[in-house]
mmCIF file of C-alpha atoms in Angstrom:
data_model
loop_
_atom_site.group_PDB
_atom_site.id
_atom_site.type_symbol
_atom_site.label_atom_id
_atom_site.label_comp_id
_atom_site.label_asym_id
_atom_site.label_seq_id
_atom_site.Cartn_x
_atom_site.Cartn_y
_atom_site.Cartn_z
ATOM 1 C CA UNK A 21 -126.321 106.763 -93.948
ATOM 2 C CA UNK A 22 -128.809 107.169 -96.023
ATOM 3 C CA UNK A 23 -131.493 109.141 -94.040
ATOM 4 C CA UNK A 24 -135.225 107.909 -94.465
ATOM 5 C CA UNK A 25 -138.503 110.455 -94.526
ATOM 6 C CA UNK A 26 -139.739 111.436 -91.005
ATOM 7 C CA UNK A 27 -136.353 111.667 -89.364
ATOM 8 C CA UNK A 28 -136.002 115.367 -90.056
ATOM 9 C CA UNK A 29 -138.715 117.478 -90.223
ATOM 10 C CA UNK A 30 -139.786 119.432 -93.354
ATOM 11 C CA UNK A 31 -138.869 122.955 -92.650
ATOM 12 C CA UNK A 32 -135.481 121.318 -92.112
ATOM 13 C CA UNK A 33 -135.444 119.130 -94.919
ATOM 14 C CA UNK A 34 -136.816 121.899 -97.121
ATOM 15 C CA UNK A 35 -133.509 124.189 -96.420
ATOM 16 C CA UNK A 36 -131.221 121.161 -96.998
ATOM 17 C CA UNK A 37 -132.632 120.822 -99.841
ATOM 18 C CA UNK A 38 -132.053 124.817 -100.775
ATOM 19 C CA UNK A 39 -128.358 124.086 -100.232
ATOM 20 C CA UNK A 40 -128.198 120.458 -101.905
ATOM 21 C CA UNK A 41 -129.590 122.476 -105.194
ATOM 22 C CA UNK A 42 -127.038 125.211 -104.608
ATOM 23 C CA UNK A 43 -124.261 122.474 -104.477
ATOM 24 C CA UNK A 44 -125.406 121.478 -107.490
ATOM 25 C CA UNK A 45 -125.736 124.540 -109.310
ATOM 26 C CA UNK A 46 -121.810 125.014 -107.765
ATOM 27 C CA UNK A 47 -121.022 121.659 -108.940
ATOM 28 C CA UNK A 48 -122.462 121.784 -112.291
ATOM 29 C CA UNK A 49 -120.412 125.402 -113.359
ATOM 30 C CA UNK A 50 -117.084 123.342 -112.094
ATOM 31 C CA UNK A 51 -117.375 120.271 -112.998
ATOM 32 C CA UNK A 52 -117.632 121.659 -117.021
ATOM 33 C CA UNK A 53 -113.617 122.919 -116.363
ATOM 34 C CA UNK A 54 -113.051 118.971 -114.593
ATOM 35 C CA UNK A 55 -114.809 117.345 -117.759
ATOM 36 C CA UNK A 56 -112.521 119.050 -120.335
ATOM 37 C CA UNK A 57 -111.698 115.667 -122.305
ATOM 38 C CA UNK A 58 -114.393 114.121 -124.604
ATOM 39 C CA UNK A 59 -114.068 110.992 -122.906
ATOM 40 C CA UNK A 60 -113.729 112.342 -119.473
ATOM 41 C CA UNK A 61 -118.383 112.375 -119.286
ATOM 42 C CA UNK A 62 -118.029 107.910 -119.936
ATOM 43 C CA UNK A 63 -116.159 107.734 -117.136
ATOM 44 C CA UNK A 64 -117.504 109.802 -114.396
ATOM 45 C CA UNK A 65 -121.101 107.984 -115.594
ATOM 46 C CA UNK A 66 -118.461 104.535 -114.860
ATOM 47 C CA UNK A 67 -117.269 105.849 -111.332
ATOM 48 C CA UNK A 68 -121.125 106.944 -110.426
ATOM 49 C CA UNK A 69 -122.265 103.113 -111.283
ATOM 50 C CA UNK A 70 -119.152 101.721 -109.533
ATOM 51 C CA UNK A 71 -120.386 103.725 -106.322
ATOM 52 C CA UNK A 72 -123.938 102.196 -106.788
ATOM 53 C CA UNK A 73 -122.340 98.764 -107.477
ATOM 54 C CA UNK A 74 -120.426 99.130 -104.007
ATOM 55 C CA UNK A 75 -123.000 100.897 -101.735
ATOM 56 C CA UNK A 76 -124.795 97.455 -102.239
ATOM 57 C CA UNK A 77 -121.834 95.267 -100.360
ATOM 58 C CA UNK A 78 -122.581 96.112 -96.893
ATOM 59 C CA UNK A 79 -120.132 94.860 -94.609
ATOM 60 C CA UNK A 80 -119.880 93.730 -90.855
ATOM 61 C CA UNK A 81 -118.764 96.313 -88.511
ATOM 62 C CA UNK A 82 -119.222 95.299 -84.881
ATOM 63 C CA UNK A 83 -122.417 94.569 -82.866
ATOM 64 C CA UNK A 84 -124.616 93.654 -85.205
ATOM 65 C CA UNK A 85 -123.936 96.351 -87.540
ATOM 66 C CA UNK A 86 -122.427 96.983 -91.339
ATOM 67 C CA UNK A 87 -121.520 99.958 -93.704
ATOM 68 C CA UNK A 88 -120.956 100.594 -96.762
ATOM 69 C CA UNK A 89 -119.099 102.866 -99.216
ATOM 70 C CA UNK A 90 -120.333 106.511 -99.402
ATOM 71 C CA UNK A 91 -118.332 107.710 -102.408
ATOM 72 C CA UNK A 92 -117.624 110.591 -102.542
ATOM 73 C CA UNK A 93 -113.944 111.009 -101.348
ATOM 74 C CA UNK A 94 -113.362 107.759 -104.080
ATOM 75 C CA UNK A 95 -115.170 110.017 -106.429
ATOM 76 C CA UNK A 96 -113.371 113.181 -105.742
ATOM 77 C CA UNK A 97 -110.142 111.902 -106.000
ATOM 78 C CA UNK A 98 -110.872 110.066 -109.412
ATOM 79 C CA UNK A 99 -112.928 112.663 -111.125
ATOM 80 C CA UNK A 100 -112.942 115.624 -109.444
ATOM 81 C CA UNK A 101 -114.326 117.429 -106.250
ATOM 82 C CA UNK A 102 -117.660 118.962 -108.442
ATOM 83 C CA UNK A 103 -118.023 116.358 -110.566
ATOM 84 C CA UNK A 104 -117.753 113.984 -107.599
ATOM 85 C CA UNK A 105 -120.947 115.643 -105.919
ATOM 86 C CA UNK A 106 -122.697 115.355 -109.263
ATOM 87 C CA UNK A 107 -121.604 111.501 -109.107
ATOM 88 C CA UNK A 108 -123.205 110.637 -105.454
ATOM 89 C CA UNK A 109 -126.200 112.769 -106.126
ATOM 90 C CA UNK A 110 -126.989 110.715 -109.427
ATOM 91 C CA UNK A 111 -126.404 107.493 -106.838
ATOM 92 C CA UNK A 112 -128.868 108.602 -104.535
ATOM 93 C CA UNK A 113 -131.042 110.275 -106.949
ATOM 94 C CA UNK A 114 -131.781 106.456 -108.812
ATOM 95 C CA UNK A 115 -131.723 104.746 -105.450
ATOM 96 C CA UNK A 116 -134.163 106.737 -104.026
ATOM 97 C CA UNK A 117 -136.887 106.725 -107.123
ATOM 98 C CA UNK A 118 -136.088 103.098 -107.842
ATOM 99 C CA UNK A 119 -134.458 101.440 -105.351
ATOM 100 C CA UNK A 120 -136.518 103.122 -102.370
ATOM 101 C CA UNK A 121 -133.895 103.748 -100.243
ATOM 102 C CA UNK A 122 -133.448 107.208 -98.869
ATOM 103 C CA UNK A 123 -136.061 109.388 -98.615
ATOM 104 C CA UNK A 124 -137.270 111.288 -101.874
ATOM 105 C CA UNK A 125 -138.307 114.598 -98.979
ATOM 106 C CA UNK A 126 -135.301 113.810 -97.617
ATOM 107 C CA UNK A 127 -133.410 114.076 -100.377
ATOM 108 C CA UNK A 128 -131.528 117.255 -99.887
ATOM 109 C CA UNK A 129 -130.435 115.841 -96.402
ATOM 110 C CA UNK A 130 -129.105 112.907 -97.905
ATOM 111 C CA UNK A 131 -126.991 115.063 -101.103
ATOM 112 C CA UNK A 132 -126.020 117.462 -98.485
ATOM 113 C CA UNK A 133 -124.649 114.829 -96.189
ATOM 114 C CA UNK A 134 -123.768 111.992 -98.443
ATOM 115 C CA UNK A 135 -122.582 113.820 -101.227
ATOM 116 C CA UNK A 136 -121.618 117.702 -100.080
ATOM 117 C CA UNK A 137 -119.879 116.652 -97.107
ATOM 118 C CA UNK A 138 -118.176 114.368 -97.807
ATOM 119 C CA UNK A 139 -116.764 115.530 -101.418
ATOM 120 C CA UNK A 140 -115.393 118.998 -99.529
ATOM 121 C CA UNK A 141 -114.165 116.774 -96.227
ATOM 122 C CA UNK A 142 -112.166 114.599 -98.024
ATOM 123 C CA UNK A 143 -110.513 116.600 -100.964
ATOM 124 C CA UNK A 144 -109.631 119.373 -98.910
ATOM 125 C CA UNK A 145 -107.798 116.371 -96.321
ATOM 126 C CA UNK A 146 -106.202 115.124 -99.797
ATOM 127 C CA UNK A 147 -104.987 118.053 -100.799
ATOM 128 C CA UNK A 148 -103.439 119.684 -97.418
ATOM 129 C CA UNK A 149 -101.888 115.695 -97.259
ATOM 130 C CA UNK A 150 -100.685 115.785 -100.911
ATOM 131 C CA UNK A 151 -99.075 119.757 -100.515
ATOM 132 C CA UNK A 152 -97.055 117.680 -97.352
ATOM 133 C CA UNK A 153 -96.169 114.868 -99.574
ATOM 134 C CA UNK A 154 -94.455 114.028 -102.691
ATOM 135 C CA UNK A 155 -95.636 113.861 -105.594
ATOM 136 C CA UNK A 156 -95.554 109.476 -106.346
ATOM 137 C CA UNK A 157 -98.554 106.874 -106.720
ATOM 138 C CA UNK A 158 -97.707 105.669 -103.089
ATOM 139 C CA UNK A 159 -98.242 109.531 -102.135
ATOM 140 C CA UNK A 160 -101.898 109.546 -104.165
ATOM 141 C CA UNK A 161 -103.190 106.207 -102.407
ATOM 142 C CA UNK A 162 -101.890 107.166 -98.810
ATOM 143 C CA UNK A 163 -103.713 110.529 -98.985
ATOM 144 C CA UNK A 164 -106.720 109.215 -100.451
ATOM 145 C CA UNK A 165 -107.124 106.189 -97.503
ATOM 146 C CA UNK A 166 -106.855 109.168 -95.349
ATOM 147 C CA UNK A 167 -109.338 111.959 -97.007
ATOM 148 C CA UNK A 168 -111.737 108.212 -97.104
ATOM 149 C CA UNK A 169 -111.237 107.527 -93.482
ATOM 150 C CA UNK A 170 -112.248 111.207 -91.882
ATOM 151 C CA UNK A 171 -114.912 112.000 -94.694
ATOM 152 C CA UNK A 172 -117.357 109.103 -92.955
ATOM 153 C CA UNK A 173 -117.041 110.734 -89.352
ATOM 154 C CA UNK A 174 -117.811 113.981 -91.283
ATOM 155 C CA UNK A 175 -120.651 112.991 -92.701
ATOM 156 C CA UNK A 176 -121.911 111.429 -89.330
ATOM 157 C CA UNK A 177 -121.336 115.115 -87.581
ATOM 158 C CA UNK A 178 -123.321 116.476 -90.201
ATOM 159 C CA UNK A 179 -126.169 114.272 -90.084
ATOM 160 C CA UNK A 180 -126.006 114.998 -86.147
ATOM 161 C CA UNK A 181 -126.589 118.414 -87.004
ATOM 162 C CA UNK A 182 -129.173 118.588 -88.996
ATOM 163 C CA UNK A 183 -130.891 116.037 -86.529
ATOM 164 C CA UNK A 184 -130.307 118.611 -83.667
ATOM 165 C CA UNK A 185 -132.109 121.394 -85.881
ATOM 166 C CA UNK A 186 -134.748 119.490 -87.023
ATOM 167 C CA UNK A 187 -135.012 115.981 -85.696
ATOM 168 C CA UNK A 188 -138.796 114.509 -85.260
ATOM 169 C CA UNK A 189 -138.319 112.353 -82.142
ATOM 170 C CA UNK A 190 -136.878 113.525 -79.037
ATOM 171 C CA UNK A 191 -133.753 111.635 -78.279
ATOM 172 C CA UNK A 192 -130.419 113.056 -76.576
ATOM 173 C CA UNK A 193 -128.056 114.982 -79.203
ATOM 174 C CA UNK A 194 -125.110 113.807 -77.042
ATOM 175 C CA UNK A 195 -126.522 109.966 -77.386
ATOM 176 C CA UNK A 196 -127.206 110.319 -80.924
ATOM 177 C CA UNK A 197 -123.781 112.185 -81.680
ATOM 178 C CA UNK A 198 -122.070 109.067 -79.469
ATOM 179 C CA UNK A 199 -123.355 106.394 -81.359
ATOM 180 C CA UNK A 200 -123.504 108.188 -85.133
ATOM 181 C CA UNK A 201 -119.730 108.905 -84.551
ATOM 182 C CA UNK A 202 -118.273 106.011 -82.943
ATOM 183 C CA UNK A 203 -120.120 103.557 -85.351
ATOM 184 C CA UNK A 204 -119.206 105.865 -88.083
ATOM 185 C CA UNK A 205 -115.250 106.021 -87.440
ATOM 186 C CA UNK A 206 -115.048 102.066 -87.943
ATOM 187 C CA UNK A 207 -116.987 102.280 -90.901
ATOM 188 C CA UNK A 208 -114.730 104.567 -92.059
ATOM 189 C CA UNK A 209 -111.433 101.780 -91.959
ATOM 190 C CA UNK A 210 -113.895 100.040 -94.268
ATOM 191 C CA UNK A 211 -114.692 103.301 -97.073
ATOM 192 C CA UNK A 212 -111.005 103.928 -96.500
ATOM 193 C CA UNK A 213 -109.872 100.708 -97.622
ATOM 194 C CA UNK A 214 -111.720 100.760 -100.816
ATOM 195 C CA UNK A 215 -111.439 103.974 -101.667
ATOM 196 C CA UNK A 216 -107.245 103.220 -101.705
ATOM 197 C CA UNK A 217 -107.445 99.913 -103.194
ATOM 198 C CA UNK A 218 -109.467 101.511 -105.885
ATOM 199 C CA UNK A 219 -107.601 104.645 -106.249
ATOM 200 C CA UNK A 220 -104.352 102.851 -106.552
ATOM 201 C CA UNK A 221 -105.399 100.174 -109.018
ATOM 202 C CA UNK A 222 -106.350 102.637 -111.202
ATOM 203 C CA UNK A 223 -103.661 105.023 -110.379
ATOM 204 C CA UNK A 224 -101.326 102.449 -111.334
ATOM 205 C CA UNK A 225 -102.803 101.508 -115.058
ATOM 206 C CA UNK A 226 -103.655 105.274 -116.359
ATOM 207 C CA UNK A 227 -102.503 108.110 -113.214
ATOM 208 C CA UNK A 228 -103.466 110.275 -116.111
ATOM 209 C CA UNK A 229 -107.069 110.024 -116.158
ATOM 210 C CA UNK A 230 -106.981 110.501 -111.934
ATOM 211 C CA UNK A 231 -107.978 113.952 -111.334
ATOM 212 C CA UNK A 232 -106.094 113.667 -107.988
ATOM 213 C CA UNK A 233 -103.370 112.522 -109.674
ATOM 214 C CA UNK A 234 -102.960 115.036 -112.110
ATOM 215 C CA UNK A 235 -99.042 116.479 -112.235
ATOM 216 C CA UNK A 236 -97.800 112.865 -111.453
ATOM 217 C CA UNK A 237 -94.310 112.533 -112.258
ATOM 218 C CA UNK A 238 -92.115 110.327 -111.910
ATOM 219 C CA UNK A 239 -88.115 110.484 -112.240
ATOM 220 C CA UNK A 240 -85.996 108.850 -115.726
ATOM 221 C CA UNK A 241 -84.075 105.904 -114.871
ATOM 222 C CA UNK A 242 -81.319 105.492 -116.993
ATOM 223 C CA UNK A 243 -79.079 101.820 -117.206
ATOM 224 C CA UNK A 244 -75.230 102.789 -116.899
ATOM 225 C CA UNK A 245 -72.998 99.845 -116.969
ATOM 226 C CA UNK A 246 -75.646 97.193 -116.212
ATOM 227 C CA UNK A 247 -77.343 99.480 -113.113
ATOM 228 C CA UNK A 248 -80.333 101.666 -113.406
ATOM 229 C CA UNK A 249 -79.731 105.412 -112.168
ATOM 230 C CA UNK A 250 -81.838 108.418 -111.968
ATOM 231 C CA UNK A 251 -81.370 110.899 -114.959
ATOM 232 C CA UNK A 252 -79.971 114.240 -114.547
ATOM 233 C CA UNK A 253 -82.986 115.676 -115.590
ATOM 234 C CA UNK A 254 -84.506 118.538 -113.758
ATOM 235 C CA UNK A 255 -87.660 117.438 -115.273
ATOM 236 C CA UNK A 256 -88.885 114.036 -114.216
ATOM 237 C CA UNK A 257 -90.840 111.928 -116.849
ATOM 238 C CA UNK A 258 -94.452 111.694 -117.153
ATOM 239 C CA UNK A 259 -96.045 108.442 -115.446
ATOM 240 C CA UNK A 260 -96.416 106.172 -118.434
ATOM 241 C CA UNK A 261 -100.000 104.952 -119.477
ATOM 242 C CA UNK A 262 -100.186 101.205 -119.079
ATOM 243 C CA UNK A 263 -103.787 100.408 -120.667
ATOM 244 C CA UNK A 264 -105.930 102.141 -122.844
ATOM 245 C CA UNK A 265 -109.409 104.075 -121.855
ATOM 246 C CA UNK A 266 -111.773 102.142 -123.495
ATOM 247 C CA UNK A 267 -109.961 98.880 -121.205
ATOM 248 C CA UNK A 268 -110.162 100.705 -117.948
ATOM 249 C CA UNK A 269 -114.039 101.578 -118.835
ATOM 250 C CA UNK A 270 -114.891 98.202 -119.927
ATOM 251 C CA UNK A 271 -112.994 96.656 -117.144
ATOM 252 C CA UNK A 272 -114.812 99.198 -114.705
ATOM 253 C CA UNK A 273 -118.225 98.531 -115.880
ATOM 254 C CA UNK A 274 -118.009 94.389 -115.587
ATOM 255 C CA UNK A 275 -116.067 95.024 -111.983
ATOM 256 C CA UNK A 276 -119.565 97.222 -111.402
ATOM 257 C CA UNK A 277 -121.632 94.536 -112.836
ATOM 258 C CA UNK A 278 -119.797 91.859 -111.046
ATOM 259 C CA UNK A 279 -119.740 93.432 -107.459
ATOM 260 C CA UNK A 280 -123.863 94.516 -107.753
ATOM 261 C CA UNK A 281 -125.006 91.409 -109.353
ATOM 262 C CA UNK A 282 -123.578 88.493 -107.615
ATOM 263 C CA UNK A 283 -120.976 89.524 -104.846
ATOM 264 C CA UNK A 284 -123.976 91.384 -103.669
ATOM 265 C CA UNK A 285 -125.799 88.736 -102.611
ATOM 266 C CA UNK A 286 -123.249 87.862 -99.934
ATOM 267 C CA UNK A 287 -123.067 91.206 -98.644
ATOM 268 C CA UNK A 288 -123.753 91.661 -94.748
ATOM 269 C CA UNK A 289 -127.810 91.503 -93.823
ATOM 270 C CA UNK A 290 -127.024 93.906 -90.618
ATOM 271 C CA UNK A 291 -128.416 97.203 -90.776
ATOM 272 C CA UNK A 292 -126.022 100.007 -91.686
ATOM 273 C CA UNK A 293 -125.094 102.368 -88.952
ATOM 274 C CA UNK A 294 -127.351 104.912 -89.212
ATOM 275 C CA UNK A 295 -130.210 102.160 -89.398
ATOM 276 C CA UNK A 296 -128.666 100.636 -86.220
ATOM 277 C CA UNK A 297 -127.960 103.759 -84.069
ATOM 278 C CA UNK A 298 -131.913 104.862 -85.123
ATOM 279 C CA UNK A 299 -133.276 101.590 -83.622
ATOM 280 C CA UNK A 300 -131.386 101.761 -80.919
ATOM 281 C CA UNK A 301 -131.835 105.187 -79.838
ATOM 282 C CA UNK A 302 -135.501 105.624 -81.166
ATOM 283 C CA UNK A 303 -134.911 108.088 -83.753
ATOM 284 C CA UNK A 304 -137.152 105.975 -86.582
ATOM 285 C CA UNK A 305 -140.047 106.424 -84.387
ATOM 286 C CA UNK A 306 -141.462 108.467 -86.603
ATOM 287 C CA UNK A 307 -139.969 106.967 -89.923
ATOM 288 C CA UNK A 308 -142.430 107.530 -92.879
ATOM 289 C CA UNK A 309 -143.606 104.679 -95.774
ATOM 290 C CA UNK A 310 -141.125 105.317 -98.845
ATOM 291 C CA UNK A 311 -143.007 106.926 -101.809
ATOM 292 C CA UNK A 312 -141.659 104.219 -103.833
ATOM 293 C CA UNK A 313 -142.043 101.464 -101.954
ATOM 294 C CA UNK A 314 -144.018 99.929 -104.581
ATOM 295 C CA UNK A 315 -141.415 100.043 -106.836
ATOM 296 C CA UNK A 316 -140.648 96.900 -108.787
ATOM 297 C CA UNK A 317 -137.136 97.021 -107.542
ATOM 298 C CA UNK A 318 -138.129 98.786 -104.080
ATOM 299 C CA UNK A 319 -135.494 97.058 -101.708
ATOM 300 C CA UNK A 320 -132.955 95.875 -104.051
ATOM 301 C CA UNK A 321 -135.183 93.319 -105.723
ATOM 302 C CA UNK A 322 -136.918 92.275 -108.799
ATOM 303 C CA UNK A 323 -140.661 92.436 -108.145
ATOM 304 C CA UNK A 324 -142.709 88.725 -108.649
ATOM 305 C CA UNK A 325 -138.784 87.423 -108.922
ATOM 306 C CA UNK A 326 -139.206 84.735 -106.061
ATOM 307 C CA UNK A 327 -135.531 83.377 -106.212
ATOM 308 C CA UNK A 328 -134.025 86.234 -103.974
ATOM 309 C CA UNK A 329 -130.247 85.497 -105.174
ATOM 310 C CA UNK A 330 -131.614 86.253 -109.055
ATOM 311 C CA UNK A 331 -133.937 89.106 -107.483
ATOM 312 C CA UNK A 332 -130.994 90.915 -105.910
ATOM 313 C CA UNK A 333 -128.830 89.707 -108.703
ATOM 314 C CA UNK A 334 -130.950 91.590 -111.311
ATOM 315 C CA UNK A 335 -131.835 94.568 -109.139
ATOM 316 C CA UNK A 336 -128.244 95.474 -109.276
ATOM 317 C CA UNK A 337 -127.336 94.721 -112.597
ATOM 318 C CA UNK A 338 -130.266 96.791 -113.378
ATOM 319 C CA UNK A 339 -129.306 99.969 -111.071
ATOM 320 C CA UNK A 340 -125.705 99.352 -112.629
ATOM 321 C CA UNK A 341 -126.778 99.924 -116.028
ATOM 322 C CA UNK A 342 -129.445 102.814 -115.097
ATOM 323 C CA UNK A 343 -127.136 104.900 -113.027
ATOM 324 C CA UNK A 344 -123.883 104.467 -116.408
ATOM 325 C CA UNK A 345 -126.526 105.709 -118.796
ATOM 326 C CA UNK A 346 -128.045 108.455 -116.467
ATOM 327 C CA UNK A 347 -124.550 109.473 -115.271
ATOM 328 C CA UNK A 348 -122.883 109.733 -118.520
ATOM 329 C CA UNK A 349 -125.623 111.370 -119.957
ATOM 330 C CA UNK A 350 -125.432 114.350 -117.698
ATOM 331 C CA UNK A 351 -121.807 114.456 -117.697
ATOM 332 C CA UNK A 352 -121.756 114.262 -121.560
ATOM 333 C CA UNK A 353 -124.484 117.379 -121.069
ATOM 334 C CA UNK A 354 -122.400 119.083 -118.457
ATOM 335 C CA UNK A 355 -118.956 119.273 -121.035
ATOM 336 C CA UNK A 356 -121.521 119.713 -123.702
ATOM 337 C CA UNK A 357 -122.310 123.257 -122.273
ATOM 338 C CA UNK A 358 -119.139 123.673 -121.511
ATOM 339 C CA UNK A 359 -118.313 123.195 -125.454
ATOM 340 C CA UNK A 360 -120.781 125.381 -126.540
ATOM 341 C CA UNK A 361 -119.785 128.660 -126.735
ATOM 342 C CA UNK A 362 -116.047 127.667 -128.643
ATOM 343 C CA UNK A 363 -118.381 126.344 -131.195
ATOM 344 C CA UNK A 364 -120.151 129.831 -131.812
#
């Protein structure tokens, strides 16, 4: 999904990029009320690097094609809908001036569909699911595959769009809306899977550090005469804690470590859907040379590194440790701010 330069032209990209910054502004003012812990900056700098770790473990779709995670209903969900944008944006942000991939002119295109979109899709499909639903761990993970699954079709109606405002080649919007969607929807299973599996394994160690989760409850069991039995408490307990922070952040960061520096390397060698559909339709006619493609890790590789399994290896261990620093340093900046003025 990530859109290269020359697909959209640069009136176009110019506005996108008016309302990426105005998401961000947005996002910045809301995510200081999200990040209200001390702690809570470490660990939306861990879920930005676990995006980047999983955007690199592209996998098979059908005909020749793969996806990959786009984040941001995972990131919504665990951190919170402004911080979440803040979270993809970093992503692209460091794969775009590093990593070469995305556009740096079409940057606001790629915040506005990658990260916007798909931040508002999703949590506003989590919440109308969770209002309908009660309030249990099975409830959280359910709604979240969900919110993951329509967000990717979202973001492909967005992209289809922008491309009808401002595309540079001349290709059928109905074609281009046929292929971005359907390809789209299956890759969605795929960012729906993870994003539950994720949501859930962490939902199930500490539901209180899950912004989605936030007001989890569940009821006190009692044992009367050898049987366990609900209390009659109008009040239900608070979901206990089962690991400490500093666990879940370590654990996160080798997982992130892990998944971009070896699992990588196995990751499908298709091109994503976006990349196919554009091929196929003729939509990168008019694709332009990346600004950093001579970037010594332009294409998810260490430059003069000839092995390519310790090339890709290091590329992402690299981007890992790039994006936790850069993340957590604007979060910790971001609830820094928000700090401020109690300290006056």
């Amino acid at each position: 999904m990530h859109v290269p330069d020359g697909f959209i032209d640069a009136p176009t990209s110019a506005v996108t990029g008016v309302v990426a910054a105005g998401a961000l502004a947005v996002s910045l003012r809301g995510a200081r009320r999200e990040l209200g812990e001390e702690r809570a900056a470490p660990l939306a700098g861990l879920v930005a690097a676990f995006i980047f770790a999983v955007q690199m473990l592209n996998f098979p779709v059908a005909a020749g094609t793969s996806g990959h995670l786009l984040g941001g209903a995972l990131a919504a969900i665990l951190v919170g809908p402004y911080t979440a944008v803040l979270c993809v944006s970093v992503v692209l942000l460091m794969q775009g001036v590093l990593f070469a991939d995305g556009g740096l002119t079409a940057l606001g295109v790629n915040i506005t569909d990658m990260a916007l979109t798909t931040t508002v899709v999703s949590y506003a499909v989590f919440r109308g699911l969770l209002a309908l639903l009660p309030r249990t761990r099975r409830s959280v993970t359910g709604a979240s595959f969900v919110a993951a699954l329509v967000s990717v079709p979202a973001a492909a109606v967005v992209f289809t769009l922008i491309y009808a405002i401002g595309g540079t080649t001349n290709v059928s919007l109905g074609k281009v809306a046929t292929a971005m969607i359907g390809v789209h929807v299956l890759i969605g299973i795929g960012e729906a899977v993870i994003t539950a599996l994720t949501v859930g394994a962490v939902v199930a160690v500490r539901p209180d550090l899950v912004y989605g989760a936030r007001g989890l409850r569940q009821r006190l069991r009692l044992r009367v005469n050898g049987e366990l039995v609900d209390a009659p408490s109008a009040t239900p307990a608070p979901v206990a804690a089962r690991t400490s922070r500093r666990t879940l952040w370590i654990t996160g960061l080798v997982t992130s470590l892990v998944l971009a520096g070896f699992v990588s390397f196995y990751a499908s060698a298709n091109p994503d859907g976006l990349e196919k559909v554009a091929h196929d339709q003729g939509i990168d006619e008019k694709a332009e040379r990346h600004a950093s493609a001579d970037s010594p890790l332009a294409d998810y590789g260490v430059k003069d590194v000839s092995d390519a399994r310790l090339s890709g290896g290091l590329a992402g261990v690299i981007g890992v440790g790039v994006t936790v620093v850069a993340g957590s340093a604007v979060f910790w900046a971001v609830r820094r701010r928000r700090a401020m003025p109690a300290e006056v």
